[in-house]
C-alpha cells in the first residue's frame, strides 16, 4: 500500500529531502534578460552552444528569460550582453546560498495522490501498481523499456479494449517535476471520475508518467536543475536530451545540439537512448492514436509540428482549431494565457528530433507539446502549495484537447 510505503523512518525521509540541495551552485549568478525577438533567441542559442555550462531556463519562451551562469563565465556573459545591446538584471547574486535553503518538497503522508508533494520514483510506481491492482478489469500496467541505469519505464493503459487512442507522456526532461504530477492527476481523474467524463472514456489512454526515471531521481537527489538522461558520454559530459533523440529529422540543426556537454545534446544517433526507444514502442503499438500530448514545463504554450522547420504542416488549420479551443478553456478556468502554434511560429526557435515531430511523421493525427504555465513562478519547481492549481488547470487543457479533436473528427466525417 502507498501509505505503508511512505512511512519510512524519519531519518531516511530527512535524508531524501536534504539531498535536493546537494549540488550547491556556489558562486553561480542567476541573470534575467528580456527577450522579445527571434534574433535575441538566436543570440542566446549561439551563447549556449559555445558555453554549454550556461543553463538557460525555458529557452523556448519569449519574454524574460533566466540564465544560471557559473562564476568563471560571468564576465564573458556580461560582455556578451553589452556587445549585443541586451539589457539584463542579476536576480540572485549567489545562487548557491539560495539553492541551499530552498524549501524541500513536503511529504503529505495523508495524501497519496501527490497534490501537495512531488513524488519520488518509487512512490510513483507503487501508486500505479495500487491503481492497476484495484482496477484490474479496465487498467493495464506494463514495462515498455528500461533506462540507461536499468530502471523500468512503465506505462498505464486505461480502457485497453477501446480502439480510439490517446497517448500522454511526462518527465522526459528530468527537472520538469510538475509534468509528472500532471500525468498522475490525469490518471486519478480518469479512474475516480469516470462517470463525470464519459466522453474521455470513449478512448484508450496510454500514459507514461515518467519517461526519464534516472534523470528524475538525479534531479531529486543531486542536481535539481538536471535536464537530460544519465548516459555517461565522457569524463566530463553526461546525458542526452531525450526530446532531441527521436528519429525524424534528427540531424537538422546538428551544430546546435551536437556538443556532448550541451544541455540539448541530441545523442550520437537517432534513438540511441533506451528511454526514447521505449516511447517509440508506444507509438508503434498505437498507430491509430488520434491525439498525443507531450507534457513539459514551463511556459504556457501548446505547440504542434513541425519543430525542426518553419514550413507549416498541411492541416495547420486543424491544429490551430484544436489548440485554440484548449487555450480558451484554460483561460476561462484560471486566466492563464496559452499561446498556440509551431515552435518556429510562436517561439522563433527550432528543435530537431522531437517526439511530436516523430509522432506526426508516423501517422498520429494530432501531436501537441503542452508547456505548462508557471503560474508566475519562473522556475522548474513551483511551491508545493501550487501543485493542485497547476495540475487542475492542465487537466482542463488536456480534456479540451480531447473534446476538440473529437469534434473535428466528427465534422470531417460529416
XYZ file of C-alpha atoms in Angstrom:
414
model
C 0.000 0.000 0.000
C 1.093 3.583 -0.702
C 0.610 4.785 2.857
C 2.741 1.980 4.219
C 5.436 2.730 1.698
C 5.505 6.382 2.705
C 6.007 5.622 6.378
C 9.789 5.363 6.202
C 11.869 6.089 9.259
C 12.185 9.783 9.918
C 15.917 9.846 9.316
C 15.510 8.251 5.898
C 12.916 10.803 4.895
C 15.086 13.662 6.080
C 18.000 12.277 4.119
C 15.975 12.140 0.909
C 14.712 15.676 1.398
C 18.145 17.075 2.186
C 19.541 15.541 -0.992
C 17.640 18.120 -3.035
C 20.269 20.636 -2.000
C 23.347 18.500 -2.540
C 24.686 20.470 -5.527
C 25.457 23.900 -4.083
C 25.908 26.093 -7.194
C 28.322 28.184 -5.150
C 29.214 31.405 -6.941
C 26.626 30.986 -9.700
C 24.579 34.056 -10.638
C 21.018 33.978 -11.873
C 20.513 36.576 -14.615
C 17.260 37.719 -16.150
C 17.192 39.109 -19.676
C 14.156 40.483 -21.566
C 13.767 38.617 -24.847
C 11.297 39.926 -27.416
C 12.666 38.966 -30.845
C 13.719 35.842 -32.675
C 17.135 37.405 -33.232
C 17.695 37.596 -29.473
C 16.659 33.961 -29.080
C 19.251 33.015 -31.696
C 21.888 35.018 -29.825
C 21.201 33.008 -26.677
C 21.338 29.780 -28.668
C 24.732 30.861 -30.001
C 25.930 31.693 -26.499
C 24.797 28.383 -25.064
C 26.296 26.453 -27.968
C 29.750 27.902 -27.242
C 29.379 27.916 -23.446
C 27.281 24.805 -22.688
C 27.707 25.095 -18.910
C 25.344 28.082 -19.045
C 21.838 26.905 -18.190
C 19.131 28.934 -19.948
C 15.720 28.227 -18.462
C 12.740 27.917 -20.796
C 14.742 28.841 -23.861
C 11.660 28.121 -25.973
C 9.808 31.003 -24.351
C 9.694 34.644 -25.380
C 9.702 37.238 -22.644
C 12.010 37.445 -19.621
C 14.470 34.585 -19.606
C 16.589 33.378 -16.715
C 20.167 32.154 -17.078
C 22.212 30.317 -14.475
C 25.894 31.157 -15.040
C 28.978 29.772 -13.248
C 31.475 32.207 -11.761
C 34.120 31.652 -14.433
C 31.773 32.741 -17.235
C 30.031 35.714 -15.663
C 32.359 38.353 -17.120
C 32.128 36.685 -20.520
C 28.331 36.696 -20.383
C 28.144 40.305 -19.230
C 30.494 41.395 -22.029
C 28.345 39.449 -24.477
C 25.209 41.237 -23.259
C 26.948 44.598 -23.586
C 28.258 43.889 -27.089
C 24.824 42.724 -28.282
C 22.982 45.573 -26.532
C 20.988 43.188 -24.364
C 19.795 44.557 -21.041
C 19.995 42.292 -18.030
C 19.473 42.193 -14.295
C 21.049 39.949 -11.696
C 18.199 38.228 -9.866
C 20.373 36.225 -7.472
C 23.973 37.159 -6.673
C 24.941 33.785 -5.184
C 22.558 31.086 -6.312
C 24.331 28.518 -4.169
C 23.153 30.251 -0.997
C 19.568 30.450 -2.200
C 19.687 26.902 -3.508
C 20.910 25.505 -0.206
C 17.900 26.889 1.648
C 15.246 26.077 -0.964
C 12.175 24.592 0.576
C 12.307 20.839 0.162
C 9.145 19.111 -1.058
C 6.874 18.365 1.883
C 5.737 14.772 2.240
C 1.982 14.663 2.802
C 1.512 11.199 4.258
C -2.255 11.567 4.407
C -2.461 12.399 0.681
C -1.162 9.575 -1.510
C -2.359 11.341 -4.676
C 0.531 13.839 -4.560
C -1.451 17.045 -4.934
C 0.668 18.526 -2.144
C 4.051 16.935 -2.854
C 6.398 15.892 -5.634
C 6.532 12.082 -5.571
C 9.680 10.007 -5.736
C 10.211 7.407 -8.426
C 9.311 4.573 -6.038
C 6.177 6.347 -4.856
C 5.040 6.818 -8.443
C 5.455 3.135 -9.223
C 3.771 1.999 -6.007
C 0.828 4.297 -6.658
C 0.376 2.986 -10.199
C 0.644 -0.641 -9.070
C -2.039 0.019 -6.488
C -4.352 1.612 -9.043
C -3.838 -1.193 -11.543
C -4.437 -3.843 -8.885
C -7.626 -2.225 -7.623
C -8.984 -1.675 -11.141
C -7.611 -4.681 -12.990
C -10.770 -5.079 -15.117
C -10.034 -1.978 -17.184
C -6.443 -0.922 -16.431
C -3.153 -2.444 -17.572
C 0.269 -1.623 -16.147
C 3.352 -2.719 -18.063
C 7.031 -2.085 -18.637
C 7.736 -0.515 -22.031
C 11.526 -0.335 -21.660
C 14.475 0.183 -19.362
C 16.511 3.298 -18.667
C 20.261 3.719 -19.146
C 20.791 2.818 -15.485
C 18.440 -0.164 -15.672
C 15.216 1.224 -14.203
C 11.908 0.094 -15.690
C 9.895 2.657 -17.651
C 6.220 1.942 -17.149
C 3.029 2.800 -18.978
C -0.506 2.571 -17.663
C -3.298 1.822 -20.131
C -6.883 2.733 -19.288
C -9.705 1.157 -21.327
C -7.360 -1.211 -23.179
C -10.197 -2.646 -25.314
C -11.074 0.684 -26.919
C -9.865 1.391 -30.448
C -9.608 5.192 -30.440
C -6.386 6.071 -28.619
C -4.769 8.973 -26.802
C -1.106 8.934 -25.737
C 0.289 11.134 -22.947
C 3.817 11.233 -21.552
C 5.614 13.275 -18.902
C 9.009 13.681 -17.292
C 11.045 13.414 -20.493
C 13.085 16.319 -19.079
C 14.217 15.440 -15.586
C 13.709 18.760 -13.817
C 10.141 19.264 -15.029
C 8.551 17.627 -11.988
C 5.180 19.318 -12.412
C 4.627 17.377 -15.640
C 4.790 14.094 -13.707
C 2.298 15.458 -11.183
C 0.020 16.450 -14.070
C 0.150 12.948 -15.588
C -0.651 11.369 -12.212
C -3.569 13.734 -11.709
C -4.894 12.879 -15.178
C -4.784 9.180 -14.258
C -6.559 9.909 -10.971
C -9.364 11.817 -12.720
C -9.850 9.176 -15.393
C -10.162 6.453 -12.762
C -12.038 8.177 -9.958
C -14.359 10.388 -12.025
C -15.138 8.085 -14.924
C -18.896 8.763 -14.698
C -18.323 12.514 -14.891
C -16.143 12.336 -18.011
C -17.878 9.753 -20.164
C -16.528 11.209 -23.406
C -12.972 10.691 -22.190
C -13.773 7.018 -21.737
C -14.569 6.587 -25.405
C -10.796 6.323 -25.756
C -7.975 4.053 -24.780
C -5.448 6.100 -22.817
C -1.782 5.110 -22.832
C 0.018 7.244 -20.257
C 3.751 7.174 -19.475
C 4.063 9.281 -16.308
C 7.874 9.242 -16.196
C 9.903 8.723 -19.372
C 13.250 9.648 -17.786
C 13.475 7.933 -14.371
C 17.269 8.192 -13.998
C 17.267 11.921 -14.650
C 14.263 12.457 -12.388
C 15.942 10.690 -9.493
C 19.184 12.589 -10.113
C 17.241 15.843 -10.170
C 15.608 14.985 -6.848
C 18.681 13.687 -5.083
C 21.688 15.509 -6.565
C 21.109 18.363 -9.025
C 17.659 19.954 -9.024
C 18.134 21.518 -12.458
C 19.293 18.421 -14.309
C 17.550 18.095 -17.707
C 18.874 15.088 -19.652
C 19.105 11.356 -19.057
C 22.161 9.862 -17.324
C 24.112 8.430 -20.250
C 27.850 8.618 -19.475
C 29.428 10.220 -22.535
C 32.938 11.087 -21.396
C 34.884 12.013 -18.280
C 33.333 15.496 -18.364
C 29.950 15.095 -20.029
C 26.825 13.170 -19.064
C 23.395 12.967 -20.586
C 21.346 13.058 -23.770
C 18.341 15.327 -24.222
C 15.698 12.705 -24.927
C 13.495 15.198 -26.736
C 16.214 15.664 -29.351
C 16.794 11.941 -29.842
C 13.780 10.846 -31.884
C 14.353 9.531 -35.360
C 12.670 12.103 -37.538
C 14.839 14.935 -38.880
C 17.200 14.120 -36.027
C 20.183 15.634 -37.809
C 18.621 19.003 -38.698
C 20.458 21.816 -36.944
C 23.132 19.343 -35.912
C 25.631 22.043 -34.979
C 23.366 23.345 -32.223
C 22.858 20.042 -30.441
C 25.999 18.054 -31.313
C 28.209 19.009 -28.360
C 28.369 16.329 -25.677
C 28.186 18.811 -22.819
C 25.369 20.864 -24.335
C 22.107 20.799 -22.319
C 20.308 19.824 -25.532
C 22.796 17.189 -26.754
C 20.903 15.017 -29.238
C 22.926 11.828 -28.803
C 25.210 10.036 -31.238
C 22.400 8.589 -33.352
C 18.603 8.726 -33.571
C 17.010 6.553 -30.903
C 20.407 5.922 -29.339
C 18.772 6.108 -25.903
C 16.648 3.342 -24.372
C 14.198 5.885 -22.973
C 13.317 7.330 -26.401
C 13.131 3.799 -27.806
C 10.701 2.868 -25.036
C 8.414 5.735 -26.006
C 8.753 4.736 -29.661
C 7.212 1.357 -28.825
C 4.110 3.174 -27.586
C 3.780 4.981 -30.922
C 4.499 1.823 -32.886
C 1.894 -0.164 -30.938
C -0.757 2.534 -31.281
C -0.532 3.817 -34.873
C -4.248 4.677 -34.770
C -3.784 7.248 -31.993
C -5.756 10.430 -32.593
C -4.021 12.642 -30.044
C -0.576 12.701 -28.420
C 0.249 15.088 -25.571
C 3.904 15.540 -24.621
C 3.935 17.360 -21.252
C 6.636 19.949 -20.498
C 7.221 22.931 -18.232
C 7.371 25.824 -18.073
C 5.990 28.408 -20.465
C 2.289 28.457 -21.333
C 2.309 27.061 -24.870
C 0.504 24.476 -26.966
C 3.000 23.546 -29.682
C 2.333 21.393 -32.723
C 4.629 20.157 -35.557
C 6.848 20.970 -37.146
C 9.531 21.740 -34.590
C 12.501 21.318 -36.942
C 11.445 23.813 -39.639
C 9.168 26.784 -40.209
C 7.130 25.248 -43.045
C 3.607 24.626 -41.697
C 2.064 21.167 -41.726
C -0.607 20.572 -44.360
C -3.506 20.657 -41.871
C -2.206 23.529 -39.774
C -5.711 25.000 -39.593
C -6.978 21.914 -37.786
C -4.109 22.101 -35.289
C -4.884 25.751 -34.611
C -8.567 24.992 -34.099
C -7.810 22.269 -31.556
C -5.103 24.217 -29.743
C -7.094 27.436 -29.508
C -10.049 25.560 -28.031
C -7.829 24.178 -25.261
C -6.150 27.544 -24.671
C -9.521 29.252 -24.312
C -10.721 26.625 -21.861
C -7.687 27.157 -19.632
C -8.073 30.935 -19.846
C -11.690 30.690 -18.718
C -10.662 28.349 -15.909
C -7.749 30.301 -14.397
C -6.877 33.262 -16.652
C -3.560 31.694 -17.602
C -2.653 32.553 -21.171
C -1.527 29.788 -23.521
C -0.150 30.607 -26.958
C -0.777 28.178 -29.812
C 1.475 27.458 -32.772
C 4.591 25.707 -34.034
C 7.992 26.335 -32.480
C 9.143 28.490 -35.353
C 5.870 30.429 -35.455
C 5.465 31.468 -31.829
C 8.862 30.811 -30.262
C 11.313 31.728 -33.042
C 13.057 28.549 -32.032
C 13.583 25.323 -33.971
C 14.443 21.938 -32.494
C 15.089 18.645 -34.257
C 14.466 15.083 -33.138
C 11.400 15.919 -31.015
C 8.764 13.416 -30.018
C 5.867 15.405 -31.509
C 7.559 15.588 -34.905
C 8.254 11.861 -34.815
C 4.698 11.064 -33.729
C 3.254 13.099 -36.584
C 5.650 11.517 -39.065
C 4.400 8.001 -38.197
C 0.742 8.913 -38.583
C -0.537 10.071 -35.191
C -3.157 12.646 -36.043
C -2.651 15.497 -33.578
C 0.575 15.637 -31.526
C 0.964 18.564 -29.126
C 3.702 19.584 -26.730
C 1.994 21.225 -23.777
C 4.334 23.627 -21.973
C 2.569 24.039 -18.642
C 2.234 27.646 -17.483
C 4.277 28.536 -14.419
C 1.556 30.455 -12.536
C 4.016 33.305 -12.016
C 6.840 31.064 -10.758
C 9.783 31.367 -13.154
C 11.338 28.126 -12.045
C 11.009 24.393 -12.585
C 9.735 23.778 -9.073
C 6.585 25.697 -8.240
C 5.960 25.600 -4.479
C 4.087 22.563 -3.273
C 1.032 24.635 -2.419
C 0.690 25.491 -6.134
C 0.712 21.904 -7.428
C -3.037 21.357 -7.112
C -3.934 24.536 -9.015
C -1.472 23.845 -11.808
C -2.445 20.219 -12.420
C -6.156 21.040 -12.309
C -5.714 23.738 -14.943
C -3.604 21.366 -17.058
C -6.345 18.749 -16.828
C -8.811 21.299 -18.208
C -6.488 21.812 -21.172
C -5.987 18.090 -21.775
C -9.722 17.465 -21.562
C -10.458 20.235 -24.048
C -7.824 18.919 -26.476
C -9.731 15.627 -26.473
C -13.103 17.299 -26.942
C -11.783 19.499 -29.757
C -10.198 16.576 -31.634
C -13.405 14.582 -31.232
C -15.470 17.476 -32.581
C -13.093 17.969 -35.507
C -13.176 14.272 -36.390
C -16.973 14.323 -36.324
C -17.041 17.346 -38.649
C -14.617 15.685 -41.043
C -16.721 12.524 -41.203
C -19.845 14.615 -41.786
